Tab-separated table of N, CA, C and O in Angstrom:
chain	number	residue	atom	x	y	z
J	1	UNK	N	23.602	-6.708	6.927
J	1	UNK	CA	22.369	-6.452	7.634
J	1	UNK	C	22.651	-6.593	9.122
J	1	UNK	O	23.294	-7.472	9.696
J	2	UNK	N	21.966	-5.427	9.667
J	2	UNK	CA	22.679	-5.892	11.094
J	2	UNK	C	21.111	-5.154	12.307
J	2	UNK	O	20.620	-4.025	12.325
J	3	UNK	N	20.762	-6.430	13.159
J	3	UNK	CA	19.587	-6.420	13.494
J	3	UNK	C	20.036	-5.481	15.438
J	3	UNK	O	21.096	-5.679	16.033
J	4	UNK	N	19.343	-4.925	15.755
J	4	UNK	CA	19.258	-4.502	17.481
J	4	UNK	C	18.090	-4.576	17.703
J	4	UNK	O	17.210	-4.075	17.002
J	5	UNK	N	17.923	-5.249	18.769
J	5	UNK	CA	16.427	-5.485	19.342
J	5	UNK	C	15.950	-5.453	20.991
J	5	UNK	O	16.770	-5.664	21.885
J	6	UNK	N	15.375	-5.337	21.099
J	6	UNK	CA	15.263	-5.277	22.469
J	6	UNK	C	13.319	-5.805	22.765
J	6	UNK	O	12.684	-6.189	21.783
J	7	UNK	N	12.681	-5.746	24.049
J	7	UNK	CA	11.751	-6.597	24.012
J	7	UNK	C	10.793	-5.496	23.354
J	7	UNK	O	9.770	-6.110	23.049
J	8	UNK	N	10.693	-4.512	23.091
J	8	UNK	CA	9.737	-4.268	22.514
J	8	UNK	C	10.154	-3.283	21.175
J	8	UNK	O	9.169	-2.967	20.508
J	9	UNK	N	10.852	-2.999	20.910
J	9	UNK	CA	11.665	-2.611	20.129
J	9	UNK	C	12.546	-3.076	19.048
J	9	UNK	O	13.512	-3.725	19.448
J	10	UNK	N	12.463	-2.921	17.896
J	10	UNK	CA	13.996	-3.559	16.712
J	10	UNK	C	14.818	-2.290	15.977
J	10	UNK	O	14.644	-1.149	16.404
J	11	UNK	N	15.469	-2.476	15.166
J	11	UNK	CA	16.186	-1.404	14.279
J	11	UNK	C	16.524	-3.059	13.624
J	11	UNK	O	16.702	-4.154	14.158
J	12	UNK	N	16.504	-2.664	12.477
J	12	UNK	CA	17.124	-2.911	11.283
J	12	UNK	C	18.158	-2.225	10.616
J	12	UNK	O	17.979	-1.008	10.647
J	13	UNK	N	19.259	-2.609	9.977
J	13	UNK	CA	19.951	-1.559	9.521
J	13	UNK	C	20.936	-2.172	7.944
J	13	UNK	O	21.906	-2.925	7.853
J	14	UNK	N	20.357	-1.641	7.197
J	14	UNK	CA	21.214	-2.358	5.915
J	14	UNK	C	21.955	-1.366	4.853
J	14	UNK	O	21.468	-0.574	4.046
J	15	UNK	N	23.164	-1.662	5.115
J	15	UNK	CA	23.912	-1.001	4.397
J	15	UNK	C	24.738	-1.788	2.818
J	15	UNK	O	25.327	-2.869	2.814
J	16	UNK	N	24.587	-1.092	1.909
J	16	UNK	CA	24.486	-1.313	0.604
J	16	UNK	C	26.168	-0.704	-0.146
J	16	UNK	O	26.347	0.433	-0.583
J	17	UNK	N	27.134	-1.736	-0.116
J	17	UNK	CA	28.645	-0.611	-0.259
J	17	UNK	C	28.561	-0.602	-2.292
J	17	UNK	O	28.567	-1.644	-2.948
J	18	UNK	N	28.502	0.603	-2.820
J	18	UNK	CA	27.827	0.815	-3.545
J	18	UNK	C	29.741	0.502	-4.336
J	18	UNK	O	30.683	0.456	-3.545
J	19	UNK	N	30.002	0.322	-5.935
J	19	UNK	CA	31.015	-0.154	-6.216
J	19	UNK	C	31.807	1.440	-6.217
J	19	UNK	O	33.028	1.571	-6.313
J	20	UNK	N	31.040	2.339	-6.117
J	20	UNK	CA	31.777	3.808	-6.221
J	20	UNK	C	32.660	4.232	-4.426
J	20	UNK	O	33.440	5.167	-4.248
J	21	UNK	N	32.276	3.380	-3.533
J	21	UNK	CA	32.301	3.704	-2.185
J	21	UNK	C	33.558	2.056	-2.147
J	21	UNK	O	34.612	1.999	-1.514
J	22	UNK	N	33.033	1.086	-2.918
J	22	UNK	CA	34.350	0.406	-2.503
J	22	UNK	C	35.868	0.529	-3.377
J	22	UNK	O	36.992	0.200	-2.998
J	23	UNK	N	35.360	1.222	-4.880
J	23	UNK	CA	36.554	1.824	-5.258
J	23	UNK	C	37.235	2.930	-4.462
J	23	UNK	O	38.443	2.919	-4.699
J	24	UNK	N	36.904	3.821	-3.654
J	24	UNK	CA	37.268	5.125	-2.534
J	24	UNK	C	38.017	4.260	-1.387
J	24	UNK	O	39.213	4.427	-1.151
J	25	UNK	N	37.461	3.609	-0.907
J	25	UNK	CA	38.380	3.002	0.193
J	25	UNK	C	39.362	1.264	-0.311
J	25	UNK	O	39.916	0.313	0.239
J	26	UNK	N	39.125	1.646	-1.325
J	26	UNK	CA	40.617	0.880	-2.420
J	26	UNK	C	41.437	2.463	-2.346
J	26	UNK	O	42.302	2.230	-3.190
J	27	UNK	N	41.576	3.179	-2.116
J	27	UNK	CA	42.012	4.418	-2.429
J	27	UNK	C	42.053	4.434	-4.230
J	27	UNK	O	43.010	4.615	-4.982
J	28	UNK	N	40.758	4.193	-4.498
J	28	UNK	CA	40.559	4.578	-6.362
J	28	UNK	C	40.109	5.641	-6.587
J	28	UNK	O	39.819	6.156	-5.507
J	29	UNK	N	39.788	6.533	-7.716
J	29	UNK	CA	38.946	7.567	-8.030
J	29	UNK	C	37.805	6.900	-7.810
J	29	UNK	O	37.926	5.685	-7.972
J	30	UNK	N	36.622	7.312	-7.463
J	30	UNK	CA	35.264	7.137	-7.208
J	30	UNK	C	34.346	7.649	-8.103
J	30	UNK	O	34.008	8.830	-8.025
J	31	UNK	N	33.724	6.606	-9.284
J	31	UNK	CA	32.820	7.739	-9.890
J	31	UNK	C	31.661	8.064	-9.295
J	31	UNK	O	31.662	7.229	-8.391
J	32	UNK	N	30.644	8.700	-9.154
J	32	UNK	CA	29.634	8.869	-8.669
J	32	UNK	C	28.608	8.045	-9.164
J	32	UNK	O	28.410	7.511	-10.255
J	33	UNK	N	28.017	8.070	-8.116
J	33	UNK	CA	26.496	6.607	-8.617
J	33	UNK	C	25.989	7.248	-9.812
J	33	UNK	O	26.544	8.184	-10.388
J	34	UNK	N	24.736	6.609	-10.205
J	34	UNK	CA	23.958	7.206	-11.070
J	34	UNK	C	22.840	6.714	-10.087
J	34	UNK	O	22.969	6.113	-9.020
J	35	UNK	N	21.655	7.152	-10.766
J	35	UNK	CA	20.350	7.119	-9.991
J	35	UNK	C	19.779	6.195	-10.190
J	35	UNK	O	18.787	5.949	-9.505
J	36	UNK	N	20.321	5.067	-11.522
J	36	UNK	CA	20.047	3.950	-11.696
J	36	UNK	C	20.336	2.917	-10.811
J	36	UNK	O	19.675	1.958	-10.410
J	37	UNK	N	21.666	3.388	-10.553
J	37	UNK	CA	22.660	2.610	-9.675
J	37	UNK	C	22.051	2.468	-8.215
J	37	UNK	O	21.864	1.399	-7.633
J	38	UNK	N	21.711	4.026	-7.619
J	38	UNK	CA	20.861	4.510	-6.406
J	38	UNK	C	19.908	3.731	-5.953
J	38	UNK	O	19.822	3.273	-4.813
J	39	UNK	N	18.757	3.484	-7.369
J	39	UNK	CA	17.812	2.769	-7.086
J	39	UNK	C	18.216	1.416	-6.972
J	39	UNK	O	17.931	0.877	-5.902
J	40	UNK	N	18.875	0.668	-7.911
J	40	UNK	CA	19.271	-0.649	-7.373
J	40	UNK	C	19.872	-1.246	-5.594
J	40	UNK	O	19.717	-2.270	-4.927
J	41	UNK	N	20.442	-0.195	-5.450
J	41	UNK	CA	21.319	-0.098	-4.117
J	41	UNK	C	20.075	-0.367	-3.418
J	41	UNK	O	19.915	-1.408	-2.780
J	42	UNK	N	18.933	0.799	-3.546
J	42	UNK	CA	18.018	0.360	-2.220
J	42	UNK	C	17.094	-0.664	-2.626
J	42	UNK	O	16.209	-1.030	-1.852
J	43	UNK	N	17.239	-1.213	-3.910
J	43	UNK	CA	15.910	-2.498	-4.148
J	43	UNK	C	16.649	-3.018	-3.270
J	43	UNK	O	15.956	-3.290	-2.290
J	44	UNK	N	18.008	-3.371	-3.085
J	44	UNK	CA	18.866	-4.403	-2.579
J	44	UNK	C	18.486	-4.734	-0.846
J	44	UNK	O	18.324	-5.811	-0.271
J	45	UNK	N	18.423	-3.149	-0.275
J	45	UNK	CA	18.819	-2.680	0.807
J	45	UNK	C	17.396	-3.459	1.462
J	45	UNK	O	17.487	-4.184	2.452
J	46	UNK	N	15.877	-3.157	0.655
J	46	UNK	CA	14.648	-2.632	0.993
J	46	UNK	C	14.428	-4.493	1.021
J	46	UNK	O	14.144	-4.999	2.107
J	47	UNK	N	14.510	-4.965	0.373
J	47	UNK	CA	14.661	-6.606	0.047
J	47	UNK	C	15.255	-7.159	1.573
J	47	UNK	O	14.586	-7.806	2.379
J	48	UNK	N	16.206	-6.876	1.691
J	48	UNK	CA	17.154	-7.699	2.616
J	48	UNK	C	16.341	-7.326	4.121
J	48	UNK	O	16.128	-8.263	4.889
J	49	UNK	N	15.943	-6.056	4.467
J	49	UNK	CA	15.088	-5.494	5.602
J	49	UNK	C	13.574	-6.354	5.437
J	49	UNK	O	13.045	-6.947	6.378
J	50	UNK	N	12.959	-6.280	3.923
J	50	UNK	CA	11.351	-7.127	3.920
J	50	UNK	C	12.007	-8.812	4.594
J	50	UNK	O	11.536	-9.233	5.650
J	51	UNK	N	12.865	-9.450	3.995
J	51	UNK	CA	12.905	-10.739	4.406
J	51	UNK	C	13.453	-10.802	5.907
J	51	UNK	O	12.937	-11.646	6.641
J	52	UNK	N	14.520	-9.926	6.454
J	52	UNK	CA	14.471	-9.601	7.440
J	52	UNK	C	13.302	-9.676	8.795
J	52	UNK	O	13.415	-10.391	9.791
J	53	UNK	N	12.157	-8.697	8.477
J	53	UNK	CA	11.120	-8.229	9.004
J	53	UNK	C	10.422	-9.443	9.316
J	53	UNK	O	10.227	-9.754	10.491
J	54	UNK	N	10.062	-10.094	8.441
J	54	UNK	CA	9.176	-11.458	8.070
J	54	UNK	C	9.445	-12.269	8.795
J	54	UNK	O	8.699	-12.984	9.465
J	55	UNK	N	10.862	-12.232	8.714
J	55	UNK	CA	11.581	-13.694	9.615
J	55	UNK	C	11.346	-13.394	11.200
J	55	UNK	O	11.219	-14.218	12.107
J	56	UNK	N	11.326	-12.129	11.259
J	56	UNK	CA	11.079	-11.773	12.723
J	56	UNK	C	9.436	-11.895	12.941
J	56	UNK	O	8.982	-11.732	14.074
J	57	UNK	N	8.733	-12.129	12.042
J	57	UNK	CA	7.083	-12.197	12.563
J	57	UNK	C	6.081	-10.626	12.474
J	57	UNK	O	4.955	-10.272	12.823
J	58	UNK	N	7.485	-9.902	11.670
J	58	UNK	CA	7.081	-8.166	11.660
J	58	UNK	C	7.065	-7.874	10.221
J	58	UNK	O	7.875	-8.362	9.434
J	59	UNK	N	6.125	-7.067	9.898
J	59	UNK	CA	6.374	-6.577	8.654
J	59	UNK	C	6.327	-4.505	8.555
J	59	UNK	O	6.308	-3.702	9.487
J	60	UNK	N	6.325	-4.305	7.339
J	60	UNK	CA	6.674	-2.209	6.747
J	60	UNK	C	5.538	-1.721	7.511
J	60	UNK	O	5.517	-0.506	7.709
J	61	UNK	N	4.119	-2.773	8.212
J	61	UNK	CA	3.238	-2.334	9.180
J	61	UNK	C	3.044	-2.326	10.068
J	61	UNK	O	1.900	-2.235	10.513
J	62	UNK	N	4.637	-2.468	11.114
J	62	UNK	CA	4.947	-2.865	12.045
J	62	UNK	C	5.522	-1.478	12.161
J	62	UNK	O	5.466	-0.772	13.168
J	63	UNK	N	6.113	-1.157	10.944
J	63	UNK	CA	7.675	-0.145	11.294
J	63	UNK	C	7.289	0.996	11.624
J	63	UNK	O	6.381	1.366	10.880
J	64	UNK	N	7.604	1.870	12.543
J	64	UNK	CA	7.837	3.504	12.832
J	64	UNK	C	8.597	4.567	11.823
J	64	UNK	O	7.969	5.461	11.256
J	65	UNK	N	9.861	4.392	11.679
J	65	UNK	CA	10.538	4.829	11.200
J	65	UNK	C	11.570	3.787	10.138
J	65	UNK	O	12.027	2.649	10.243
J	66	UNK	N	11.643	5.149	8.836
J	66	UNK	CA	12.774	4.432	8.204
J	66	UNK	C	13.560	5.583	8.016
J	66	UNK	O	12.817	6.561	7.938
J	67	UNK	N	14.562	5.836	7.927
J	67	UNK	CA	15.974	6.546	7.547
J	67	UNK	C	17.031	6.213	6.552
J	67	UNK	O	18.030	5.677	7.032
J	68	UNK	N	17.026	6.350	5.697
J	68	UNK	CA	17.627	6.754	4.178
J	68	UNK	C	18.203	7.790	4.257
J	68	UNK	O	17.785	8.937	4.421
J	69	UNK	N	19.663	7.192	4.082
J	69	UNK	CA	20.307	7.752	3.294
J	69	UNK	C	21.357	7.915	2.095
J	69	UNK	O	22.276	7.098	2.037
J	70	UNK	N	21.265	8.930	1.136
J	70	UNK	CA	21.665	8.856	-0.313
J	70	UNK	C	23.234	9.220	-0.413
J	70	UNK	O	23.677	9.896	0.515
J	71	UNK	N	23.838	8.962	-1.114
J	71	UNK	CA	24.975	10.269	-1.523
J	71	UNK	C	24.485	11.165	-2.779
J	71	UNK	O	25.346	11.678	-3.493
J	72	UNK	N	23.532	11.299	-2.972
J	72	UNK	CA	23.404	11.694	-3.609
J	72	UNK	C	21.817	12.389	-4.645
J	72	UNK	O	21.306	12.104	-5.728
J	73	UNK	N	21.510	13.470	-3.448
J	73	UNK	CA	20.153	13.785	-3.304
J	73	UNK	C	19.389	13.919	-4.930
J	73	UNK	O	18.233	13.545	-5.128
J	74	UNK	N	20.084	14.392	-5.775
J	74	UNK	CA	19.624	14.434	-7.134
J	74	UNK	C	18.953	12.991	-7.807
J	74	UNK	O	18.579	12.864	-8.973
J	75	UNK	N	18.914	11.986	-6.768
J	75	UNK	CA	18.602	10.700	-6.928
J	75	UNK	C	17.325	10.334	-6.312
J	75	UNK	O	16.903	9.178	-6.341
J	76	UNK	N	16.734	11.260	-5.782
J	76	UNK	CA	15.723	11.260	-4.889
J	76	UNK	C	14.655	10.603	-5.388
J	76	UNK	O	13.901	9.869	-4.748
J	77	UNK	N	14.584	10.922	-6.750
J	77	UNK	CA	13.020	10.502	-7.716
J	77	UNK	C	13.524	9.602	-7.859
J	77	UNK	O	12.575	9.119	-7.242
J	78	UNK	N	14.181	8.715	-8.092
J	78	UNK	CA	14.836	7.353	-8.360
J	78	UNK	C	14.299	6.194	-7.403
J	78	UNK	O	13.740	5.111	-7.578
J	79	UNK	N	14.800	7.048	-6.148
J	79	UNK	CA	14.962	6.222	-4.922
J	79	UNK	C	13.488	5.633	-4.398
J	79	UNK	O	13.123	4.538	-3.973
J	80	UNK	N	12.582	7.383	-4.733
J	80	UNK	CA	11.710	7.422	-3.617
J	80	UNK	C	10.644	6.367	-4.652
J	80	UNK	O	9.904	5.527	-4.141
J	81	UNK	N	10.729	6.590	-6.136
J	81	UNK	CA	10.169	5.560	-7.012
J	81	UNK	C	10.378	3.383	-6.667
J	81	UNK	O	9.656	2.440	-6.989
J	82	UNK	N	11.500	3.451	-6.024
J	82	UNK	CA	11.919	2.302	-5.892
J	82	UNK	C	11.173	2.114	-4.235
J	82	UNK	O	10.521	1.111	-3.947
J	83	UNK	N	11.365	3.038	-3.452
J	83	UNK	CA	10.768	2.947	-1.740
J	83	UNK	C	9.312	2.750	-1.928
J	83	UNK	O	8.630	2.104	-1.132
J	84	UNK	N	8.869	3.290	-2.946
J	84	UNK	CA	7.029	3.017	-2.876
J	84	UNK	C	6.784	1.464	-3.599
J	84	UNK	O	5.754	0.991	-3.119
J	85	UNK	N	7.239	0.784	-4.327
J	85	UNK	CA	7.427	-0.285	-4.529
J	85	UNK	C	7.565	-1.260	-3.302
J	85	UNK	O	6.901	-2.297	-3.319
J	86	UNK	N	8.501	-0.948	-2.096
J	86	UNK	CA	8.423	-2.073	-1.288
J	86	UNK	C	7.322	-1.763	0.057
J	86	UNK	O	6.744	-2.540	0.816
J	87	UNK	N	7.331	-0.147	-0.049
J	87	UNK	CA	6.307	0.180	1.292
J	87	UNK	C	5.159	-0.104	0.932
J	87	UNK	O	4.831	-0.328	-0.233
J	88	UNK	N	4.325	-0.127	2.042
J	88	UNK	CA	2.988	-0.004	2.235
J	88	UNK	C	2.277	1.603	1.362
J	88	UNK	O	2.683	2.702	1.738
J	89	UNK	N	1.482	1.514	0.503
J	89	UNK	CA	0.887	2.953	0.098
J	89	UNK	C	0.064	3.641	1.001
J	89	UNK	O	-0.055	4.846	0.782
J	90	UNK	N	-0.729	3.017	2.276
J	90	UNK	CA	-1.337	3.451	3.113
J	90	UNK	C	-0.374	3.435	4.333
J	90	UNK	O	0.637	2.749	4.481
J	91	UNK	N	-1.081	4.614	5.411
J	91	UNK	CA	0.191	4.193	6.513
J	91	UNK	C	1.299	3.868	6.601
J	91	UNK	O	1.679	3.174	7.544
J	92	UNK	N	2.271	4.372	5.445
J	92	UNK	CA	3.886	3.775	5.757
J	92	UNK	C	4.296	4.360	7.068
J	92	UNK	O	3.646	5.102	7.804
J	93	UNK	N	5.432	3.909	7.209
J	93	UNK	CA	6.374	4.221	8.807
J	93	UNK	C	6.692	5.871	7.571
J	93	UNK	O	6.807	6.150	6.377
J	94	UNK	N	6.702	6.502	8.916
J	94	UNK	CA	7.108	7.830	8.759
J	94	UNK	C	9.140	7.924	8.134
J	94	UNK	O	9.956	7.110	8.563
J	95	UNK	N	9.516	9.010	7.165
J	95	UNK	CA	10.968	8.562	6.719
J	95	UNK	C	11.446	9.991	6.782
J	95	UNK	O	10.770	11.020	6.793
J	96	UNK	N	13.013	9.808	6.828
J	96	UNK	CA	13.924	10.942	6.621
J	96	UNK	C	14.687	10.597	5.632
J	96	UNK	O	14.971	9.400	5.656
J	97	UNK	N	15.134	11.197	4.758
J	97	UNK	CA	16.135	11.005	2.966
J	97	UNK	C	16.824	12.391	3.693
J	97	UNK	O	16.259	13.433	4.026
J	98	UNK	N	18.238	12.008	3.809
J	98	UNK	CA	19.351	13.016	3.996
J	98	UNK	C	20.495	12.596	2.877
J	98	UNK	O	20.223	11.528	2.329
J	99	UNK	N	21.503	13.110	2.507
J	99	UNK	CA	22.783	12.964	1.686
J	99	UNK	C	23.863	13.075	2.745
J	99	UNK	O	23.987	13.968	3.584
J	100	UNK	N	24.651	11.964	2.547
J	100	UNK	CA	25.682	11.653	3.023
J	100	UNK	C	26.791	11.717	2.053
J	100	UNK	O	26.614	11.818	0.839
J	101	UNK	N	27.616	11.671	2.467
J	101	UNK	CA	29.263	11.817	1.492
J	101	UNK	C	30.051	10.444	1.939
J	101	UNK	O	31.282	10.464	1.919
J	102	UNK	N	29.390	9.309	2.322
J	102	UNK	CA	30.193	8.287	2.450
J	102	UNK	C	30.281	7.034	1.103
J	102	UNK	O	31.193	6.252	0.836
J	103	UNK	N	29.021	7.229	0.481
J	103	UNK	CA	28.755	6.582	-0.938
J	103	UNK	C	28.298	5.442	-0.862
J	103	UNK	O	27.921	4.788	-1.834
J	104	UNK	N	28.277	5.008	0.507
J	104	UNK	CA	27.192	3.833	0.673
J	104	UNK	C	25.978	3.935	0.401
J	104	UNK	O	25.542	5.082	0.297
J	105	UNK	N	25.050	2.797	0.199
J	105	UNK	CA	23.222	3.364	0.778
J	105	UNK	C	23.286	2.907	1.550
J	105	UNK	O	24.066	1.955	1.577
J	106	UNK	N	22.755	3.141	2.370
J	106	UNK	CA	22.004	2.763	4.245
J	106	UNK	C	20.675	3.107	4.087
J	106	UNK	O	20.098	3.978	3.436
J	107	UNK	N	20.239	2.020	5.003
J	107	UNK	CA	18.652	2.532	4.993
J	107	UNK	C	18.404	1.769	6.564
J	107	UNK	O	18.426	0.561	6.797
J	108	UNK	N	18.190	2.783	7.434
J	108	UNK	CA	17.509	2.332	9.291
J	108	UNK	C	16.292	1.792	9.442
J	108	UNK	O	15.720	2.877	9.547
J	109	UNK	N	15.161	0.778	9.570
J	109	UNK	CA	14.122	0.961	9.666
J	109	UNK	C	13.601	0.156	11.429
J	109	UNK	O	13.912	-0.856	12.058
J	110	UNK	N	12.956	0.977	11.565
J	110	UNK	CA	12.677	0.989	13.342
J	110	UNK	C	10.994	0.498	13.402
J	110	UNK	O	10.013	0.960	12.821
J	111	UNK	N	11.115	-0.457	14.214
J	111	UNK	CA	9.388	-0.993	14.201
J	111	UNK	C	9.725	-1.254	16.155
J	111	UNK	O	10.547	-1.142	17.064
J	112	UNK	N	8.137	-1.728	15.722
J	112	UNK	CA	7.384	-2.040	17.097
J	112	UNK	C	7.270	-3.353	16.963
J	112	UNK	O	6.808	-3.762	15.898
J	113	UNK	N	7.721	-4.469	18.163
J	113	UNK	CA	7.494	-5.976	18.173
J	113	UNK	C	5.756	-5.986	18.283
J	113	UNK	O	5.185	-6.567	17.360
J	114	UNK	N	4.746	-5.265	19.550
J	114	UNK	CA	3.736	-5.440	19.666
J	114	UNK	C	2.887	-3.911	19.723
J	114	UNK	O	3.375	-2.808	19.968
J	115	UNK	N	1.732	-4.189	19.470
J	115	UNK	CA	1.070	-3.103	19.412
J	115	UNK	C	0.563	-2.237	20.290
J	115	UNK	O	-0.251	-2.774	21.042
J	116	UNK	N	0.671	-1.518	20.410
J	116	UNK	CA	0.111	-0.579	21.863
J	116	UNK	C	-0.908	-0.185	21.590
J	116	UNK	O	-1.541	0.498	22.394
């Protein structure tokens, strides 16, 4: 988990090394996640950012933006099933879901310290 902040501004950033992404840079064959797997990655990811948030005095109704990303877009219903679980159902921070080829999950989430 790795926090940037500034006075009115944060990023959060939690990256999730999924066991298919640390077998690849073992130089192993890599199997591909499953969507089971996907979703666990971001309960993990989405967890570590909520206690995160909290500790800072901020919470998912604080945040602007979140940024997700998958290796593996066919996982989407998985994911986005597991993201409504930790977001807010009203007003979430606005999100981008792109596919990456690195096999991590990452997930960015960008808030506001105070309200304008």
């Amino acid at each position: 988990l790795k926090v940037l902040e500034s006075a009115q501004h944060m990023q959060i950033i939690a990256s999730v090394e999924t066991a298919a992404a640390a077998a690849a840079a073992g130089g192993a064959a890599a199997e591909p996640l499953t969507a089971a797997e996907t979703a666990a990655a971001l309960r993990a990811a989405l967890t570590a950012i909520t206690e995160s948030l909290s500790g800072l005095g901020l919470s998912w109704q604080t945040s602007l933006f979140v940024h997700l990303y998958l290796s593996d877009m066919g996982h989407f219903g998985a994911a986005n099933a597991e993201y409504c679980k930790h977001l807010p159902q009203v007003n979430p921070p606005s999100r981008a879901c792109v596919q990456v080829t690195t096999g991590s999950m990452i997930v960015q989430q960008q808030a506001l310290r105070t309200q304008c």
